[in-house]
Protein backbone atom coordinates (compact mmCIF):
# COMPACT_ATOMS: atom_id res chain seq x y z
CA UNK A 1 0.00 0.00 0.00
CA UNK A 2 1.25 3.47 -0.83
CA UNK A 3 1.65 5.82 2.06
CA UNK A 4 -1.64 6.73 3.71
CA UNK A 5 -1.78 10.34 4.86
CA UNK A 6 -5.02 10.75 6.79
CA UNK A 7 -7.76 8.35 7.85
CA UNK A 8 -11.11 10.13 7.88
CA UNK A 9 -14.29 8.46 9.10
CA UNK A 10 -18.02 9.17 8.94
CA UNK A 11 -20.22 8.32 11.92
CA UNK A 12 -23.88 7.27 11.69
CA UNK A 13 -24.15 7.31 7.92
CA UNK A 14 -26.72 4.51 7.73
CA UNK A 15 -30.02 5.25 9.48
CA UNK A 16 -30.58 1.72 10.79
CA UNK A 17 -27.16 1.72 12.47
CA UNK A 18 -27.86 5.06 14.18
CA UNK A 19 -31.12 3.58 15.44
CA UNK A 20 -29.53 0.35 16.71
CA UNK A 21 -27.22 2.40 18.96
CA UNK A 22 -30.06 4.67 20.09
CA UNK A 23 -28.52 7.70 18.35
CA UNK A 24 -30.36 10.53 16.61
CA UNK A 25 -30.03 10.69 12.82
CA UNK A 26 -27.58 13.55 12.13
CA UNK A 27 -28.36 16.53 9.90
CA UNK A 28 -24.79 16.76 8.71
CA UNK A 29 -22.16 14.02 8.69
CA UNK A 30 -20.33 13.27 11.93
CA UNK A 31 -16.64 13.35 11.05
CA UNK A 32 -13.68 11.98 12.96
CA UNK A 33 -10.26 10.56 12.19
CA UNK A 34 -7.92 7.79 13.28
CA UNK A 35 -4.13 7.76 13.59
CA UNK A 36 -2.40 6.08 10.64
CA UNK A 37 -0.82 3.71 13.17
CA UNK A 38 -4.28 2.17 13.61
CA UNK A 39 -4.12 0.79 10.05
CA UNK A 40 -3.67 -2.95 9.48
CA UNK A 41 -4.14 -4.75 6.14
CA UNK A 42 -6.25 -7.94 6.39
CA UNK A 43 -4.21 -10.69 4.76
CA UNK A 44 -5.44 -13.77 6.60
CA UNK A 45 -3.25 -13.14 9.64
CA UNK A 46 -4.07 -13.13 13.35
CA UNK A 47 -4.59 -9.61 14.69
CA UNK A 48 -4.19 -8.73 18.36
CA UNK A 49 -6.87 -6.64 20.11
CA UNK A 50 -7.09 -5.27 23.67
CA UNK A 51 -8.66 -7.83 26.03
CA UNK A 52 -9.25 -5.69 29.12
CA UNK A 53 -11.08 -2.61 27.81
CA UNK A 54 -14.68 -3.81 27.46
CA UNK A 55 -16.57 -4.71 24.29
CA UNK A 56 -14.96 -4.16 20.91
CA UNK A 57 -17.44 -3.83 18.04
CA UNK A 58 -16.85 -4.43 14.34
CA UNK A 59 -18.18 -1.78 11.94
CA UNK A 60 -17.96 -2.89 8.31
CA UNK A 61 -17.38 0.02 5.93
CA UNK A 62 -16.49 0.91 2.35
CA UNK A 63 -13.13 2.69 2.32
CA UNK A 64 -12.29 5.18 -0.44
CA UNK A 65 -8.76 6.17 -1.50
CA UNK A 66 -8.16 9.73 -2.69
CA UNK A 67 -5.78 10.12 -5.63
CA UNK A 68 -5.41 13.89 -5.91
CA UNK A 69 -5.86 17.12 -4.04
CA UNK A 70 -9.57 17.83 -4.01
CA UNK A 71 -10.80 21.22 -5.20
CA UNK A 72 -14.30 22.66 -4.98
CA UNK A 73 -16.47 21.21 -7.75
CA UNK A 74 -14.47 17.97 -8.15
CA UNK A 75 -16.57 14.86 -8.61
CA UNK A 76 -16.14 11.55 -6.80
CA UNK A 77 -15.06 9.78 -9.94
CA UNK A 78 -12.32 12.38 -10.60
CA UNK A 79 -10.67 12.13 -7.18
CA UNK A 80 -11.26 8.55 -5.99
CA UNK A 81 -9.04 6.01 -7.73
CA UNK A 82 -9.37 2.96 -5.47
CA UNK A 83 -11.66 1.41 -2.92
CA UNK A 84 -11.48 -1.30 -0.26
CA UNK A 85 -13.55 -2.75 2.54
CA UNK A 86 -12.56 -2.15 6.12
CA UNK A 87 -13.60 -2.32 9.73
CA UNK A 88 -13.78 0.74 11.96
CA UNK A 89 -13.20 -1.10 15.25
CA UNK A 90 -14.70 0.62 18.27
CA UNK A 91 -14.20 0.10 21.99
CA UNK A 92 -17.94 0.47 22.58
CA UNK A 93 -17.93 0.63 26.38
CA UNK A 94 -15.14 3.22 26.39
CA UNK A 95 -16.87 5.19 23.64
CA UNK A 96 -20.13 5.31 25.63
CA UNK A 97 -18.23 6.58 28.67
CA UNK A 98 -16.35 9.20 26.62
CA UNK A 99 -19.61 10.36 25.02
CA UNK A 100 -21.21 10.68 28.44
CA UNK A 101 -18.31 12.84 29.62
CA UNK A 102 -18.29 14.91 26.43
CA UNK A 103 -14.73 13.82 25.61
CA UNK A 104 -13.27 13.03 22.16
CA UNK A 105 -13.73 9.48 20.82
CA UNK A 106 -10.07 9.02 19.93
CA UNK A 107 -9.20 6.51 22.67
CA UNK A 108 -12.17 4.34 21.66
CA UNK A 109 -11.61 4.63 17.89
CA UNK A 110 -7.87 5.07 17.43
CA UNK A 111 -6.24 2.10 19.16
CA UNK A 112 -3.78 -0.17 17.32
CA UNK A 113 -5.42 -2.21 14.54
CA UNK A 114 -8.68 -0.27 14.97
CA UNK A 115 -8.56 0.49 11.22
CA UNK A 116 -8.51 -2.83 9.39
CA UNK A 117 -8.57 -2.60 5.62
CA UNK A 118 -8.44 -5.06 2.71
CA UNK A 119 -6.17 -4.51 -0.27
CA UNK A 120 -7.49 -1.69 -2.46
CA UNK A 121 -8.87 -2.27 -5.96
CA UNK A 122 -9.72 0.13 -8.81
CA UNK A 123 -12.79 2.22 -8.00
CA UNK A 124 -15.54 0.91 -10.31
CA UNK A 125 -17.71 4.05 -10.11
CA UNK A 126 -20.82 4.94 -8.16
CA UNK A 127 -23.23 3.02 -10.38
CA UNK A 128 -21.29 -0.23 -9.89
CA UNK A 129 -21.26 0.37 -6.14
CA UNK A 130 -25.03 0.84 -6.16
CA UNK A 131 -25.32 -2.55 -7.86
CA UNK A 132 -23.08 -4.41 -5.41
CA UNK A 133 -23.75 -5.35 -1.80
CA UNK A 134 -20.82 -5.55 0.58
CA UNK A 135 -20.75 -7.93 3.51
CA UNK A 136 -18.79 -9.27 6.45
CA UNK A 137 -18.89 -12.84 7.72
CA UNK A 138 -17.94 -13.99 11.21
CA UNK A 139 -17.07 -17.67 11.45
CA UNK A 140 -18.91 -18.26 8.17
CA UNK A 141 -22.15 -16.39 8.95
CA UNK A 142 -23.03 -12.97 7.49
CA UNK A 143 -23.09 -10.44 10.33
CA UNK A 144 -23.23 -7.20 8.33
CA UNK A 145 -24.39 -6.40 4.84
CA UNK A 146 -24.77 -3.00 3.19
CA UNK A 147 -25.34 -1.07 0.00
CA UNK A 148 -24.45 2.57 -0.64
CA UNK A 149 -28.07 3.23 -1.59
CA UNK A 150 -28.81 3.22 2.16
CA UNK A 151 -26.25 5.92 3.01
CA UNK A 152 -27.63 9.22 4.31
CA UNK A 153 -24.66 11.19 2.97
CA UNK A 154 -23.44 9.93 -0.39
CA UNK A 155 -19.81 9.76 -1.55
CA UNK A 156 -20.05 13.20 -3.21
CA UNK A 157 -21.40 14.88 -0.07
CA UNK A 158 -18.79 13.13 2.09
CA UNK A 159 -15.94 14.31 -0.11
CA UNK A 160 -17.25 17.88 -0.19
CA UNK A 161 -17.75 18.00 3.58
CA UNK A 162 -14.32 16.59 4.46
CA UNK A 163 -12.55 18.69 1.90
CA UNK A 164 -14.23 21.84 3.21
CA UNK A 165 -13.66 20.96 6.88
CA UNK A 166 -10.07 19.64 6.81
CA UNK A 167 -8.74 19.51 3.25
CA UNK A 168 -8.63 16.25 1.34
CA UNK A 169 -5.79 15.11 -0.87
CA UNK A 170 -3.53 12.43 -2.29
CA UNK A 171 -3.13 9.44 -0.02
CA UNK A 172 -6.08 10.17 2.26
CA UNK A 173 -8.60 7.40 2.88
CA UNK A 174 -12.20 7.65 4.04
CA UNK A 175 -14.23 5.15 6.07
CA UNK A 176 -17.73 5.91 4.82
CA UNK A 177 -19.89 4.58 7.67
CA UNK A 178 -21.33 1.27 8.80
CA UNK A 179 -24.66 -0.38 8.07
CA UNK A 180 -26.52 -2.07 10.93
CA UNK A 181 -25.38 -5.32 12.52
CA UNK A 182 -22.37 -4.14 14.54
CA UNK A 183 -21.42 -6.50 17.33
CA UNK A 184 -18.76 -7.59 19.81
CA UNK A 185 -15.73 -9.67 18.78
CA UNK A 186 -14.18 -12.59 20.61
CA UNK A 187 -10.85 -14.37 20.46
CA UNK A 188 -10.58 -16.79 17.51
CA UNK A 189 -13.38 -15.13 15.51
CA UNK A 190 -12.58 -15.30 11.81
CA UNK A 191 -13.79 -12.38 9.67
CA UNK A 192 -14.05 -12.31 5.86
CA UNK A 193 -14.88 -9.36 3.62
CA UNK A 194 -17.02 -9.74 0.50
CA UNK A 195 -17.67 -7.35 -2.37
CA UNK A 196 -20.67 -8.99 -4.01
CA UNK A 197 -19.65 -12.66 -4.11
CA UNK A 198 -15.94 -11.90 -4.22
CA UNK A 199 -13.83 -12.40 -1.08
CA UNK A 200 -11.50 -9.45 -0.52
CA UNK A 201 -9.61 -10.37 2.65
CA UNK A 202 -9.78 -12.01 6.05
CA UNK A 203 -8.21 -12.03 9.51
CA UNK A 204 -8.51 -13.84 12.83
CA UNK A 205 -9.04 -12.14 16.19
CA UNK A 206 -6.70 -12.71 19.10
CA UNK A 207 -7.51 -11.03 22.42
ZN1 LIG B 1 -17.78 3.62 11.82
mmCIF file of N, CA and C and ligand atoms in Angstrom, residues 9-12 17 32 59 61 88 90 109 175 177-178, ligand 1:
data_model
loop_
_atom_site.group_PDB
_atom_site.id
_atom_site.type_symbol
_atom_site.label_atom_id
_atom_site.label_comp_id
_atom_site.label_asym_id
_atom_site.label_seq_id
_atom_site.Cartn_x
_atom_site.Cartn_y
_atom_site.Cartn_z
ATOM 1 N N UNK A 9 -13.177 9.387 8.878
ATOM 2 C CA UNK A 9 -14.295 8.459 9.100
ATOM 3 C C UNK A 9 -15.599 9.245 9.241
ATOM 4 N N UNK A 10 -16.671 8.610 8.795
ATOM 5 C CA UNK A 10 -18.019 9.173 8.939
ATOM 6 C C UNK A 10 -18.771 8.345 9.967
ATOM 7 N N UNK A 11 -19.390 9.010 10.925
ATOM 8 C CA UNK A 11 -20.220 8.317 11.917
ATOM 9 C C UNK A 11 -21.675 8.343 11.515
ATOM 10 N N UNK A 12 -22.408 7.311 11.870
ATOM 11 C CA UNK A 12 -23.881 7.267 11.693
ATOM 12 C C UNK A 12 -24.328 7.623 10.284
ATOM 13 N N UNK A 17 -28.238 1.847 11.484
ATOM 14 C CA UNK A 17 -27.162 1.717 12.470
ATOM 15 C C UNK A 17 -27.303 2.776 13.554
ATOM 16 N N UNK A 32 -14.790 12.147 12.012
ATOM 17 C CA UNK A 32 -13.678 11.977 12.958
ATOM 18 C C UNK A 32 -12.516 11.355 12.198
ATOM 19 N N UNK A 59 -17.340 -2.620 12.802
ATOM 20 C CA UNK A 59 -18.180 -1.784 11.941
ATOM 21 C C UNK A 59 -17.640 -1.925 10.520
ATOM 22 N N UNK A 61 -17.214 -1.209 6.693
ATOM 23 C CA UNK A 61 -17.378 0.024 5.932
ATOM 24 C C UNK A 61 -16.678 -0.061 4.570
ATOM 25 N N UNK A 88 -14.034 -0.325 10.983
ATOM 26 C CA UNK A 88 -13.775 0.737 11.956
ATOM 27 C C UNK A 88 -14.060 0.103 13.316
ATOM 28 N N UNK A 90 -14.294 -0.350 17.249
ATOM 29 C CA UNK A 90 -14.698 0.616 18.267
ATOM 30 C C UNK A 90 -14.766 -0.049 19.633
ATOM 31 N N UNK A 109 -11.585 4.843 19.341
ATOM 32 C CA UNK A 109 -11.614 4.630 17.892
ATOM 33 C C UNK A 109 -10.226 4.548 17.275
ATOM 34 N N UNK A 175 -13.275 6.175 5.638
ATOM 35 C CA UNK A 175 -14.231 5.146 6.066
ATOM 36 C C UNK A 175 -15.619 5.776 5.995
ATOM 37 N N UNK A 177 -18.769 4.862 6.786
ATOM 38 C CA UNK A 177 -19.888 4.581 7.673
ATOM 39 C C UNK A 177 -20.325 3.129 7.613
ATOM 40 N N UNK A 178 -20.959 2.680 8.692
ATOM 41 C CA UNK A 178 -21.326 1.272 8.799
ATOM 42 C C UNK A 178 -22.826 1.059 8.723
HETATM 43 ZN ZN1 LIG B 1 -17.783 3.619 11.816
#
